[in-house]
Every structure is written in C-alpha cells, then in structure tokens.
mmCIF file of C-alpha atoms in Angstrom:
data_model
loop_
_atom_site.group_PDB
_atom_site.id
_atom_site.type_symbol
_atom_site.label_atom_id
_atom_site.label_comp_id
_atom_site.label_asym_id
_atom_site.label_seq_id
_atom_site.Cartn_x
_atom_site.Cartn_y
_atom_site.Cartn_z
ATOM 1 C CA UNK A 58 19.220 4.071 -7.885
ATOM 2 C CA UNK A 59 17.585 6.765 -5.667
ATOM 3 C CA UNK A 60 17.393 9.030 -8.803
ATOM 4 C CA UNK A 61 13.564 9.636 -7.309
ATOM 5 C CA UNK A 62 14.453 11.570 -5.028
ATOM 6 C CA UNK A 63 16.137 14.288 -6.785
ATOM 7 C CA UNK A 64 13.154 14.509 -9.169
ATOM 8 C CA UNK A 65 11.265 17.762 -7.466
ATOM 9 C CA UNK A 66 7.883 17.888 -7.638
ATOM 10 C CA UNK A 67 6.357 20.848 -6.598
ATOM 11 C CA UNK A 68 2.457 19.615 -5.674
ATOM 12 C CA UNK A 69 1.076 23.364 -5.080
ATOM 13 C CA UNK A 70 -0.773 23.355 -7.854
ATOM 14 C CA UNK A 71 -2.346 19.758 -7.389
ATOM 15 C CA UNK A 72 -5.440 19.081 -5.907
ATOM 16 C CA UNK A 73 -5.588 15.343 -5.094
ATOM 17 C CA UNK A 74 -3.718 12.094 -6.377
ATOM 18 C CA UNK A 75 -5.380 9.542 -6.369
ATOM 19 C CA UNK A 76 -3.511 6.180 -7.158
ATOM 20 C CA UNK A 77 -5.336 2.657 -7.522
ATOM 21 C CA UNK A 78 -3.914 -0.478 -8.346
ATOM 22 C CA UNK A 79 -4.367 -3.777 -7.721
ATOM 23 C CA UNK A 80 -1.661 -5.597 -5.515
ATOM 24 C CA UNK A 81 -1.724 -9.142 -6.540
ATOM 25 C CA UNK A 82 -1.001 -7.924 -9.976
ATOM 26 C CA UNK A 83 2.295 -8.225 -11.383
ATOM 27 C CA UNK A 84 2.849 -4.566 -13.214
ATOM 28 C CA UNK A 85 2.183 -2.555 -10.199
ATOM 29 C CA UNK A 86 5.699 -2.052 -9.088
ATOM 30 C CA UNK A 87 6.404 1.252 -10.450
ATOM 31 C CA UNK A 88 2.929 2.481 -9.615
ATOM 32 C CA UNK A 89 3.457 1.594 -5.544
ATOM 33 C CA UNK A 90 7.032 3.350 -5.521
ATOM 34 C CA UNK A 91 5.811 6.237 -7.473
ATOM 35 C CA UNK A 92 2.991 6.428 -4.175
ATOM 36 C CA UNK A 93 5.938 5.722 -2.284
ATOM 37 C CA UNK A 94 7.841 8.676 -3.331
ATOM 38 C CA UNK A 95 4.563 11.261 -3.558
ATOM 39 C CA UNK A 96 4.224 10.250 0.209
ATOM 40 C CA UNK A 97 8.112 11.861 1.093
ATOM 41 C CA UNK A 98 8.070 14.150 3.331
ATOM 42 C CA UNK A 99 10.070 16.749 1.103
ATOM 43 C CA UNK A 100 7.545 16.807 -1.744
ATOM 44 C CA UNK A 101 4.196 16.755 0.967
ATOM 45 C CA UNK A 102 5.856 19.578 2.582
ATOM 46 C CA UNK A 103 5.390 21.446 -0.356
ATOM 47 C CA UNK A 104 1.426 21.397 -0.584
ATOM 48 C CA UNK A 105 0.006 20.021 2.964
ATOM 49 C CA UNK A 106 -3.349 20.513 1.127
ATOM 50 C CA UNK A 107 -3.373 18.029 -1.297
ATOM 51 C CA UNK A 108 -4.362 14.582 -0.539
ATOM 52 C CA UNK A 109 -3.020 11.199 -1.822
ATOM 53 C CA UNK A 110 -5.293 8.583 -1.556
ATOM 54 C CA UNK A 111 -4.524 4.943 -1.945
ATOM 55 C CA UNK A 112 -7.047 3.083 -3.652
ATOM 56 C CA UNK A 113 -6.621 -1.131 -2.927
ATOM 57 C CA UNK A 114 -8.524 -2.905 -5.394
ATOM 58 C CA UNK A 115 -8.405 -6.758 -6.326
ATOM 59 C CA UNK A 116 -10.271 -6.951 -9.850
ATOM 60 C CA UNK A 117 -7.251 -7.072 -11.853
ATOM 61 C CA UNK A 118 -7.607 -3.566 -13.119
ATOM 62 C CA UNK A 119 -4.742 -2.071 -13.729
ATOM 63 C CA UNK A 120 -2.939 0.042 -12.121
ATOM 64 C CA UNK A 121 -3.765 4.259 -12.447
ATOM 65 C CA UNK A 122 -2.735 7.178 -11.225
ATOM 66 C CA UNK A 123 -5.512 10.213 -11.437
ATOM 67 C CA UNK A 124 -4.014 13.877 -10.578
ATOM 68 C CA UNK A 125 -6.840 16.300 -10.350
ATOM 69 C CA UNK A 126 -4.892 19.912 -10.429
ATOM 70 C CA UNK A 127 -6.766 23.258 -8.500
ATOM 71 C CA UNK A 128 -7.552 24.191 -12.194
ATOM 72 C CA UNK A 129 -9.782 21.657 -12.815
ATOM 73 C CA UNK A 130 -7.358 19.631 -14.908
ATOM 74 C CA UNK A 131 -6.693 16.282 -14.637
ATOM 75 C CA UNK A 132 -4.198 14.074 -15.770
ATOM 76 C CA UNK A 133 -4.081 9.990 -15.816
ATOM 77 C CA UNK A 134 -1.143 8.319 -16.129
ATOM 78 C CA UNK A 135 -1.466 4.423 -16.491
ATOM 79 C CA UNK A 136 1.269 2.589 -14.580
ATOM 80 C CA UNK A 137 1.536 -0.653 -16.162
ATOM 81 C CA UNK A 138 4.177 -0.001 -18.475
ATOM 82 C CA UNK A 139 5.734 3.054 -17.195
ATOM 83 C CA UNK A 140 8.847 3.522 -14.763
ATOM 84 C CA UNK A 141 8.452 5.600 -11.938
ATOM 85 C CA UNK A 142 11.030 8.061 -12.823
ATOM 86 C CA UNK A 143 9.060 9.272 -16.107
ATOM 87 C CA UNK A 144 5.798 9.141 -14.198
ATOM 88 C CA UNK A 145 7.474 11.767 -11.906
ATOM 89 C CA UNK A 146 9.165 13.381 -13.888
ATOM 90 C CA UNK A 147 5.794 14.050 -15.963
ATOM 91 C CA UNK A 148 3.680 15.259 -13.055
ATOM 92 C CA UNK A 149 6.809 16.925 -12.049
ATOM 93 C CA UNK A 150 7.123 18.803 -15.313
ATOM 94 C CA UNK A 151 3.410 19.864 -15.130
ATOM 95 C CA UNK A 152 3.617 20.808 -11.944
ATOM 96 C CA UNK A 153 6.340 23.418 -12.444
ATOM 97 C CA UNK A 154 4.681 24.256 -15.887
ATOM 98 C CA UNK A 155 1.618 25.054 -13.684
ATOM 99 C CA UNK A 156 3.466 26.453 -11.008
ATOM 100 C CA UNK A 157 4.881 29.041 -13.575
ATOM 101 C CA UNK A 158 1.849 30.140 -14.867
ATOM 102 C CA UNK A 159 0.378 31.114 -11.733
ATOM 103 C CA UNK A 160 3.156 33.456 -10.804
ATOM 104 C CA UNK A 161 3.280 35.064 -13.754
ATOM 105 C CA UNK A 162 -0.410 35.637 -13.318
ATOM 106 C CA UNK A 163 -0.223 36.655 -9.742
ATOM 107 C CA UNK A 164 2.598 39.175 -11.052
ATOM 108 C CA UNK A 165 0.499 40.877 -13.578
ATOM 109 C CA UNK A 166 -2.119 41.070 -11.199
ATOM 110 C CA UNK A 167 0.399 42.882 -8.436
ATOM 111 C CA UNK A 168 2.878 44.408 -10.442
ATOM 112 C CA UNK B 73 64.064 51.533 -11.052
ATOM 113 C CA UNK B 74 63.317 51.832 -14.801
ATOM 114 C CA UNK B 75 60.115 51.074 -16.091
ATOM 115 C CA UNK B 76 60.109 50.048 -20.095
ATOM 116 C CA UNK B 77 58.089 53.159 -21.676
ATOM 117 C CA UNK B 78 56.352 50.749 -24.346
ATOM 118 C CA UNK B 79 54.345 48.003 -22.785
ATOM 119 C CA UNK B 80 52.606 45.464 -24.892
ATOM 120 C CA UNK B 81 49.079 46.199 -23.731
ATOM 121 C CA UNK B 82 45.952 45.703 -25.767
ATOM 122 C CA UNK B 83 42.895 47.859 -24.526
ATOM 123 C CA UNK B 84 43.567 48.615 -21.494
ATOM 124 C CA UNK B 85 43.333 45.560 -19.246
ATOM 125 C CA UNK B 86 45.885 43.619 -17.488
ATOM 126 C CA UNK B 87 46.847 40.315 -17.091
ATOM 127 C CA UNK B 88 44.182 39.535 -14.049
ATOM 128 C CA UNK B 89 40.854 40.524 -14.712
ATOM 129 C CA UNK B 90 37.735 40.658 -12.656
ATOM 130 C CA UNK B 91 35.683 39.085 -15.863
ATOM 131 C CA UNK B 92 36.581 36.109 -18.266
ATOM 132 C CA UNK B 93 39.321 37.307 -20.483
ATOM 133 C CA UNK B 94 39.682 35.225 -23.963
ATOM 134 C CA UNK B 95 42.737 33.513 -23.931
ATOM 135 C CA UNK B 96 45.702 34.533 -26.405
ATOM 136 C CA UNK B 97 44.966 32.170 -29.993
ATOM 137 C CA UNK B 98 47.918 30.065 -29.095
ATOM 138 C CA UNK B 99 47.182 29.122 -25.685
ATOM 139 C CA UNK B 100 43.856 28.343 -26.778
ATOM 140 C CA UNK B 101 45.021 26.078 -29.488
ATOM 141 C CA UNK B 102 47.276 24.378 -27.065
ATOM 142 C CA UNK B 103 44.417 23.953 -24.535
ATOM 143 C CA UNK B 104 41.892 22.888 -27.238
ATOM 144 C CA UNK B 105 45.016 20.051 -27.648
ATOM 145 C CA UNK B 106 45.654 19.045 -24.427
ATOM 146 C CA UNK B 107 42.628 18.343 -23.390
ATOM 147 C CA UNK B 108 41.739 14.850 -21.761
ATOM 148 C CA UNK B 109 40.257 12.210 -23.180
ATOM 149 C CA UNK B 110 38.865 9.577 -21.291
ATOM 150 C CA UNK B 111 40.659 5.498 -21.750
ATOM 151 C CA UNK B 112 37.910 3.790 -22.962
ATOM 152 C CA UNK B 113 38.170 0.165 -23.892
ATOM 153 C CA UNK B 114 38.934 -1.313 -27.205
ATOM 154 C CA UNK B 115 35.353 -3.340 -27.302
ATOM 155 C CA UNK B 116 33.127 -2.088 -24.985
ATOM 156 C CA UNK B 117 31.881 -4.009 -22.174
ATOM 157 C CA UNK B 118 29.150 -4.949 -23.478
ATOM 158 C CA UNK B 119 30.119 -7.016 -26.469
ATOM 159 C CA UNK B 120 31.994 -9.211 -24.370
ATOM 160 C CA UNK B 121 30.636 -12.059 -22.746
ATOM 161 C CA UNK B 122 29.099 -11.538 -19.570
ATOM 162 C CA UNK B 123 31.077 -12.225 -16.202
ATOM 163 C CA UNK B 124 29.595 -14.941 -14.032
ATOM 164 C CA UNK B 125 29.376 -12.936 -11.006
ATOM 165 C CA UNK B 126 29.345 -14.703 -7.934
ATOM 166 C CA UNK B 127 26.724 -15.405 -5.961
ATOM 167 C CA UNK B 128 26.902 -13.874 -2.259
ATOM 168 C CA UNK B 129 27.728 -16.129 0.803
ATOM 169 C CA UNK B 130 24.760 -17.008 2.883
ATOM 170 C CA UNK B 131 25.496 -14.457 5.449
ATOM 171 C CA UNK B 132 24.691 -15.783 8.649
ATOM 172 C CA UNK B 133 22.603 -12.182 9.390
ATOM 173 C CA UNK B 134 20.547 -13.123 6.391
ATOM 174 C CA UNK B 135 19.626 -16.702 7.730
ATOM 175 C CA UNK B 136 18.747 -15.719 10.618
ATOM 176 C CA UNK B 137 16.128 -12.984 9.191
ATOM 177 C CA UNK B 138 14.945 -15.797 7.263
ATOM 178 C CA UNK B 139 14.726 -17.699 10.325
ATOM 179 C CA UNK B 140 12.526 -14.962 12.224
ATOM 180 C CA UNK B 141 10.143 -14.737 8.867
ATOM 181 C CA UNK B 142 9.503 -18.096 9.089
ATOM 182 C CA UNK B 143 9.136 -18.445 12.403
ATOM 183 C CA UNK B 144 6.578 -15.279 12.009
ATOM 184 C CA UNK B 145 4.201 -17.371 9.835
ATOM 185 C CA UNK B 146 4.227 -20.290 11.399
ATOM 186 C CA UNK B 147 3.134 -19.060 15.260
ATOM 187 C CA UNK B 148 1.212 -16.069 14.263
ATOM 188 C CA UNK B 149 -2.803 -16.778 13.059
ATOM 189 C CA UNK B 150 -3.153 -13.525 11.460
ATOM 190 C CA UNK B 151 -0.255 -11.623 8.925
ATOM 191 C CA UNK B 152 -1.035 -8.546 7.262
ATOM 192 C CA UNK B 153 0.794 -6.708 4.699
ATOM 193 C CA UNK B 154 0.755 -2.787 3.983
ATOM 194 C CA UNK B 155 2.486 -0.795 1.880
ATOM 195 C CA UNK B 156 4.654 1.331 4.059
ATOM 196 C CA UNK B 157 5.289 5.440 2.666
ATOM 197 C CA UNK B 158 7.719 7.265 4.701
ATOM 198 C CA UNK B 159 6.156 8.441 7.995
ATOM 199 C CA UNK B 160 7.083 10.906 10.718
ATOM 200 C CA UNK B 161 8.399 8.791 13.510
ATOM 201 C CA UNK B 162 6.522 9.660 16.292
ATOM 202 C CA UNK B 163 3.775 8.413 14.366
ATOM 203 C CA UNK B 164 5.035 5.444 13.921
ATOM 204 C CA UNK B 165 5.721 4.865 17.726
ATOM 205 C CA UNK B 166 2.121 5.831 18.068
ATOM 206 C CA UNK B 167 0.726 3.772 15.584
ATOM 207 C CA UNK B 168 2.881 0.924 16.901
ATOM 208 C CA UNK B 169 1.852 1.314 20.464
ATOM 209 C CA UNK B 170 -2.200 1.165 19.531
ATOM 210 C CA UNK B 171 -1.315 -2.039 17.818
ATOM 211 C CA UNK B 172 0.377 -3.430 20.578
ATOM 212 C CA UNK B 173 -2.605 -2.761 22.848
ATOM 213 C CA UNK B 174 -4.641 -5.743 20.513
ATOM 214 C CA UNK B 175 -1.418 -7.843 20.845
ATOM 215 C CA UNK B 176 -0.709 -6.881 17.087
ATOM 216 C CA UNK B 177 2.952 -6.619 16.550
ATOM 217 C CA UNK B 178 4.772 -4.459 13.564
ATOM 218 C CA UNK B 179 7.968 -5.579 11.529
ATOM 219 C CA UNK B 180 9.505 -4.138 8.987
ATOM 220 C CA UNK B 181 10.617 -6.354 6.543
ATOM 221 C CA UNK B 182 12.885 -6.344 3.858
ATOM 222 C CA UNK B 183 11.995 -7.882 0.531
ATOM 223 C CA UNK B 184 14.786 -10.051 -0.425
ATOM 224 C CA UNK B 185 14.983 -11.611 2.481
ATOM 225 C CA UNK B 186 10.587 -12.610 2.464
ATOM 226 C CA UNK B 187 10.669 -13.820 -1.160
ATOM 227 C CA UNK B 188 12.782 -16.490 -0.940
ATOM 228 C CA UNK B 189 11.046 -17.693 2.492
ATOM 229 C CA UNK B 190 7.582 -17.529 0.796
ATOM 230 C CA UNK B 191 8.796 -19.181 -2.794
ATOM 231 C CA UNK B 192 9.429 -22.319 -0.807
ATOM 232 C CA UNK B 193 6.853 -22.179 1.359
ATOM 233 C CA UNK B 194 3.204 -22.591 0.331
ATOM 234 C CA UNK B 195 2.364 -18.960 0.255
ATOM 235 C CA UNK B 196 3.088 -18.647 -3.030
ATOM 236 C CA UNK B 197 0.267 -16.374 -4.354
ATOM 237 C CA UNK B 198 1.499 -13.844 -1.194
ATOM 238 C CA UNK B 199 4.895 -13.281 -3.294
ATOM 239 C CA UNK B 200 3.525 -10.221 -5.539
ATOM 240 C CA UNK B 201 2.766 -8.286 -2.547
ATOM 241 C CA UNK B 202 6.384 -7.839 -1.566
ATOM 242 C CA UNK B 203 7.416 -5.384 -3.822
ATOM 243 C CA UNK B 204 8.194 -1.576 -2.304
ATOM 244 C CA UNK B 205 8.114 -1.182 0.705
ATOM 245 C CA UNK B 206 6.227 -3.169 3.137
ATOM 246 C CA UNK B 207 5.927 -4.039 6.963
ATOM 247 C CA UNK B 208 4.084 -6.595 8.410
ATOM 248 C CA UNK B 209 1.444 -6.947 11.060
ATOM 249 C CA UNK B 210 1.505 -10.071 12.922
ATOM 250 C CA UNK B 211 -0.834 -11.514 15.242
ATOM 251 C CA UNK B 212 -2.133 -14.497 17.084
ATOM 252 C CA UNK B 213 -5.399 -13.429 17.248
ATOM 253 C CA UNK B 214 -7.856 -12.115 14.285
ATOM 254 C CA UNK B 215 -8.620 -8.466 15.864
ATOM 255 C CA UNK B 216 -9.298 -7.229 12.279
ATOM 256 C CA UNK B 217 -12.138 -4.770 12.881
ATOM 257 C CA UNK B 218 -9.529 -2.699 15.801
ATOM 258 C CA UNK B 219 -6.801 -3.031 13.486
ATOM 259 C CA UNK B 220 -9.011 -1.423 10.217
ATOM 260 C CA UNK B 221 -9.866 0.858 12.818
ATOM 261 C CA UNK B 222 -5.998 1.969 13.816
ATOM 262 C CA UNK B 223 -4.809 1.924 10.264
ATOM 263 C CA UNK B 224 -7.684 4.518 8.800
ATOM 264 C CA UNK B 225 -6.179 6.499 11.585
ATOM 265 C CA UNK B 226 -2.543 6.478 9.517
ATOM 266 C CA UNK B 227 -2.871 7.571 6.231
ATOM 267 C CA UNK B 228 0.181 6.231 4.619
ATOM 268 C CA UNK B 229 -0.337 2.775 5.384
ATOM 269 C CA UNK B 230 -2.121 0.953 2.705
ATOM 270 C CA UNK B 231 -3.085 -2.365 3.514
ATOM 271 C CA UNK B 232 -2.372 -4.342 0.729
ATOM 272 C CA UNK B 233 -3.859 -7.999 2.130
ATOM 273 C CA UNK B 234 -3.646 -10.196 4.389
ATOM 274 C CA UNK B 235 -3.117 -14.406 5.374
ATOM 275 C CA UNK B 236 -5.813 -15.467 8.238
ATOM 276 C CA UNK B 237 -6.158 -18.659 9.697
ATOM 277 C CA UNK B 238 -3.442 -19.819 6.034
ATOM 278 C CA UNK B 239 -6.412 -18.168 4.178
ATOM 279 C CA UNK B 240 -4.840 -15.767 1.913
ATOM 280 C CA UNK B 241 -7.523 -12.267 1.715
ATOM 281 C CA UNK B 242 -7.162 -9.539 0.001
ATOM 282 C CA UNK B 243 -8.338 -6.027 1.343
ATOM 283 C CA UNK B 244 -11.855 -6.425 0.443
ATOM 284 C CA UNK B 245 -11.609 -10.128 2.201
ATOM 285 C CA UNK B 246 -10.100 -8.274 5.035
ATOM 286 C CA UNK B 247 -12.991 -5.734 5.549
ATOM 287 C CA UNK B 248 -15.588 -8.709 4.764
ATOM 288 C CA UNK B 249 -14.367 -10.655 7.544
ATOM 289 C CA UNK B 250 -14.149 -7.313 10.024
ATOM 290 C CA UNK B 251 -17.890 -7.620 9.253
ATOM 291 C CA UNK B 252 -18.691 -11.224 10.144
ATOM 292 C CA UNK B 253 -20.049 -11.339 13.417
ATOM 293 C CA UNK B 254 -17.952 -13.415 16.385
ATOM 294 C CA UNK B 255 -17.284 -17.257 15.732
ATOM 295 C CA UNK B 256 -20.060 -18.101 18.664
ATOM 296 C CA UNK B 257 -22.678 -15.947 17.196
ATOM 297 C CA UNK B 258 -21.878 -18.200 14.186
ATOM 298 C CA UNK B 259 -22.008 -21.529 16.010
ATOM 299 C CA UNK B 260 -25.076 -20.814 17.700
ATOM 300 C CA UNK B 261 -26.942 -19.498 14.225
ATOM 301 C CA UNK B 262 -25.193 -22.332 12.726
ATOM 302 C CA UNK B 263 -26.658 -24.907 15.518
ATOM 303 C CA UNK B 264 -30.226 -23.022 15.069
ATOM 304 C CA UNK B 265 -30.288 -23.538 11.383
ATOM 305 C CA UNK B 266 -29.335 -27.602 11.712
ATOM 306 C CA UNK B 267 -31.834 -27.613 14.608
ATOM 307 C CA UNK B 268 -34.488 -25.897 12.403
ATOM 308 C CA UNK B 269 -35.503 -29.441 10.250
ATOM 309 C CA UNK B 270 -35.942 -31.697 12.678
ATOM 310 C CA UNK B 271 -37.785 -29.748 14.909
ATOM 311 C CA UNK B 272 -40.157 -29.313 12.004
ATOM 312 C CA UNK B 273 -40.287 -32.763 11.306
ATOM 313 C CA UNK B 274 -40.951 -33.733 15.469
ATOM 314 C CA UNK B 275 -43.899 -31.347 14.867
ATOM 315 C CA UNK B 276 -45.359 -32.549 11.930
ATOM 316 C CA UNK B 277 -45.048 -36.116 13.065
ATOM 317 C CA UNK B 278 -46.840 -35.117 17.022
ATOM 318 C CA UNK B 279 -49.409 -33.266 15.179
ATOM 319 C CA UNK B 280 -52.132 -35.627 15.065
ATOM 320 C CA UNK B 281 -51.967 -36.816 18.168
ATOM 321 C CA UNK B 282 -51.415 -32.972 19.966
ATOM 322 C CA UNK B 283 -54.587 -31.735 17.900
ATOM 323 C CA UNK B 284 -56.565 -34.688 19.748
ATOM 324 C CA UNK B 285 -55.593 -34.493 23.252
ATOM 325 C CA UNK B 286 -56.231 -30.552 22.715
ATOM 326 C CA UNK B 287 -59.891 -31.618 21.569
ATOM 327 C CA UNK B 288 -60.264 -34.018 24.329
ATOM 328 C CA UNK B 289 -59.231 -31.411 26.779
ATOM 329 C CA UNK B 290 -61.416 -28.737 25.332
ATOM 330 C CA UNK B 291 -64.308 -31.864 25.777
ATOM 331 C CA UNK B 292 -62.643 -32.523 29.172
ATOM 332 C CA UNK B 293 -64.000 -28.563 30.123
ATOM 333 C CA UNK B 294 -67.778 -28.244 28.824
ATOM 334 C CA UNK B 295 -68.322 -31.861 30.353
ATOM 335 C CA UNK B 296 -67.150 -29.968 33.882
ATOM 336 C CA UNK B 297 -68.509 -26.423 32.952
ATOM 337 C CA UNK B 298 -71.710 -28.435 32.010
ATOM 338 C CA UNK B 299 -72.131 -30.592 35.437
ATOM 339 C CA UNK B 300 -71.596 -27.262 37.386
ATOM 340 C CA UNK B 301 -74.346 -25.676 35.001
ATOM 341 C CA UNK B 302 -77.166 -27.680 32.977
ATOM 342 C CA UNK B 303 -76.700 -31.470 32.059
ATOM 343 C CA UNK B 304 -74.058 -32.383 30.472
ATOM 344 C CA UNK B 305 -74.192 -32.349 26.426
ATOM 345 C CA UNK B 306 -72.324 -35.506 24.838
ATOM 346 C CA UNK B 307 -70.071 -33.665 22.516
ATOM 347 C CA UNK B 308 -68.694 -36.436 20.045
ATOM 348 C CA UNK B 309 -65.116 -36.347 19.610
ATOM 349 C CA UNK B 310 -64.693 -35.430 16.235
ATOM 350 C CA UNK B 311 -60.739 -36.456 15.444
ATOM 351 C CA UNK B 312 -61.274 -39.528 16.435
ATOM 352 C CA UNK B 313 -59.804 -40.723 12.649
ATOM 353 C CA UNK B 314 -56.980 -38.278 13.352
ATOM 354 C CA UNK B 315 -54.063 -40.419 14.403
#
C-alpha cells in the first residue's frame, strides 16, 4: 500500500531527524521505510533546512528515530514495534500542530 | 396565455435554487428508502476457510534476475549494500559515473528476487539487509576507502554493509578495513615481524665469538700504533673464556 505517501508532513518546523538503527536486526523494517519516505522529494521540498541523518550502527540497539524541532523540542519515537504509517502520521501531526502555532503567532505579531 | 392567479409557492423561492433547498417530507422519506445498500455476504470472508492461492509461475524474467544475482556474487570480490532514498536523477548518473571510474558498478535490486538467491546460498546472515529499498555496489576489486569517499558525497545512500573477499562486514567493518593499510605493506610488516626472532637468536648465538674478534682487532691496533710509537705493550686478551 503506498498509503505513505499521502501522509503530509510538513518538516518546517523540524530541525534535524536523526534515525539510527541497526541493519542486521530484524525489527528495523518500518524504521528504514519511514527514512525512506522522510527522504521524498515532496516532503524535503518542504524544509531544505532540515537534515536527516542516517545513523548505521551494529550493536543490536534498537532502532530510534530522534526529531529535534527549531523550538528546542524533541521527540523519540522507537521503531521496533511501530508501523511506519503511525510513526508518520505522529511527526506528521506535530508537525502541523507546530506549524499552526507559529502562524498564529506570526499573525498576532503582524496583524 | 392564462397564467393560474394562485400558485402554490411557499416563501418566495422557486423550484431551482442557487442554495440547498430541503426537500418536500415525502421525497425525503422516499429517498431516506431507496437508498443503496451494499450486497454483502452471508458469512463474511473471513470465517471461511482460507483459499489456497496459487503460487505464481516461475516467470522466465524472474529466473533470469536470479540468474544475474547470482552470477553478481560469485565473480565480483567486493558487494556492498545501501539503503537507497529517492534521489534526483542526475545525481544518480553522477554518483554512478564516479563509481564507475574505480570499476565499481551500481544495481538496483529488487528484494524478492535477492532473498530467495541468498536463502540458498551461504549468505545467509546477508538476508536482513534486504528489506526497503536497496541497490548494490559490486566490484572486483576492494577500493573501499574511494568508495566511502563517493558515498559521503550522496547523502541518501546509507551503506548498510558489505561481503569482501565472502567476509560478511558491517559498516564499522567496512570503515575498519578502509583503514588497513595495502596488502604489501602488510606482507612486508608481516615478513619483518617473523624475521624479527631469528635474527635475535643468530645474534645472541654470534655474540661470543663477534665480542672476541672485536677485542682481538682492537689488540690487532695498539700492537701497530705501539711499533710505530714506543715498544709494544703485551695486552692479554681478556675473553679468551668467552666462546
């Protein structure tokens, strides 16, 4: 199903992903679709500033996916039991949450 | 013509209206009634037992990918695997002609067709790396360091590991061996370091005797400084007992 791909994610207010996991493992399939679906070129048109790093490790750790947002929040989301759909669909609901905010701030400050 | 004086209008608005107009009750209640439902099944599906579905002809495409992946490991020394995210396509050409300037050649693979390869061949522990994905970077020779080099250059390829010399590495194996130095820098410290005891033992053994010819020689010159100069003086050899 390419329900991913409908999923918009709006990564203005994001900072950095960073998303480590540990190939030889056998719970990291969501986690390296969910990369493959930040790295689209729809959702890294909408923030060229944000980097997505891939972090490779081999020490059976599992696998983790660290947002840091331009607020200084951060949010973790643990791959090894979640589908990539809700992991998207959770950044993708904070993002917009976020997104929100700021234009309603930006509008009070320029009414 | 004759227009009826008295016509059954209800505030004002006709038949056709630029908004929604409620319905009259009756044609409401006869929509509300004639409104489809869906056939479903008796049972559903699922409480019946499941269909044997058949299994797919071995399409003659499909054997002959099969053919080319194992064909792939056998001549090629060195086979990476990345995880490949979506990327603009000159970049790809790019990224494929660098590689091809080390003799490093790209494939794109597709995963059902590299499981079943690897599951009967012996790179077994290589089958949870094909998930997602991936495209594969074969070689026959082990330029690792120029292809580490080429892929920090591309940020959406992860290498994931990789299968040198039937070794199977992961990515910090990878970047170990980029470090090693060359296989004849090896040899040679390799040769050095077998080379090292022996010599140590020649030495040990030639000691005795090296320590008295030096003495004799040393003997050998004051005898001849001393007949060019005063008498000679009869220095005793003292290692004599050295042997």
């Amino acid at each position: 199903q390419k329900m991913a791909s409908k999923i918009r994610v709006v990564l203005r207010p994001v900072k950095s992903i960073v998303v480590r996991f540990c190939p030889f493992e056998s719970n990291v399939e969501s986690t390296r679709k969910f990369l493959g679906y930040i790295n689209h070129k729809k959702i890294q048109a909408t923030n060229r500033n944000c980097e997505v790093t891939a972090d490779v490790r081999h020490d059976g750790s599992e696998p983790l996916v660290d947002v840091m947002f331009a607020d200084g929040e951060r949010l973790v989301m643990k791959g090894a039991n979640l589908t990539t759909i809700e992991m998207l669909t959770a950044l993708g609901s904070r993002c917009s949450a976020k997104d929100l905010k700021e234009e309603q701030k930006s509008k009070k400050r320029n009414p | 013509g004759w227009l009826p004086a008295l016509q059954l209008v209800r505030r004002g608005s006709k038949a056709v209206t630029r908004h929604w107009k409620a319905m009259h009750f009756q044609r409401q209640k006869l929509m509300a009634v004639t409104e489809y439902l869906r056939p479903r099944p008796a049972v559903p599906p699922r409480c019946l037992a499941p269909r044997k579905e058949i299994v797919e002809e071995d399409n003659g495409y499909v054997r002959l990918l099969r053919r080319q992946v194992e064909e792939v490991f056998r001549d090629n020394r060195m086979i990476a695997v990345c995880q490949y995210n979506s990327m603009p396509g000159e970049d790809v050409v790019l990224m494929r002609h660098y590689l091809r300037k080390h003799n490093i050649e790209v494939k794109f693979v597709l995963n059902e067709i590299v499981r079943p390869v690897l599951s009967q061949s012996k790179y077994k522990n290589l089958l949870p790396l094909f998930v997602a994905r991936n495209i594969l970077l074969v070689s026959p020779e082990a330029k690792v360091k120029e292809m580490l080099r080429v892929l920090k250059g591309v940020p959406q390829i992860n290498l994931l590991g990789a299968c040198i010399d039937d070794t199977i590495l992961s990515r910090q194996g990878v970047e170990n061996f980029a470090k090693l130095p060359s296989l004849e820098t090896t040899q040679g410290q390799t040769v050095g370091a077998l080379a090292l005891l022996p010599s140590q033992t020649s030495s040990l053994l030639q000691r005795g005797s090296a320590h008295l010819t030096a003495l004799l020689d040393q003997h050998i010159r004051r005898l001849r400084a001393g007949e060019t100069g005063s008498p000679a003086e009869p220095t005793p050899p003292q290692s004599s007992g050295d042997h």
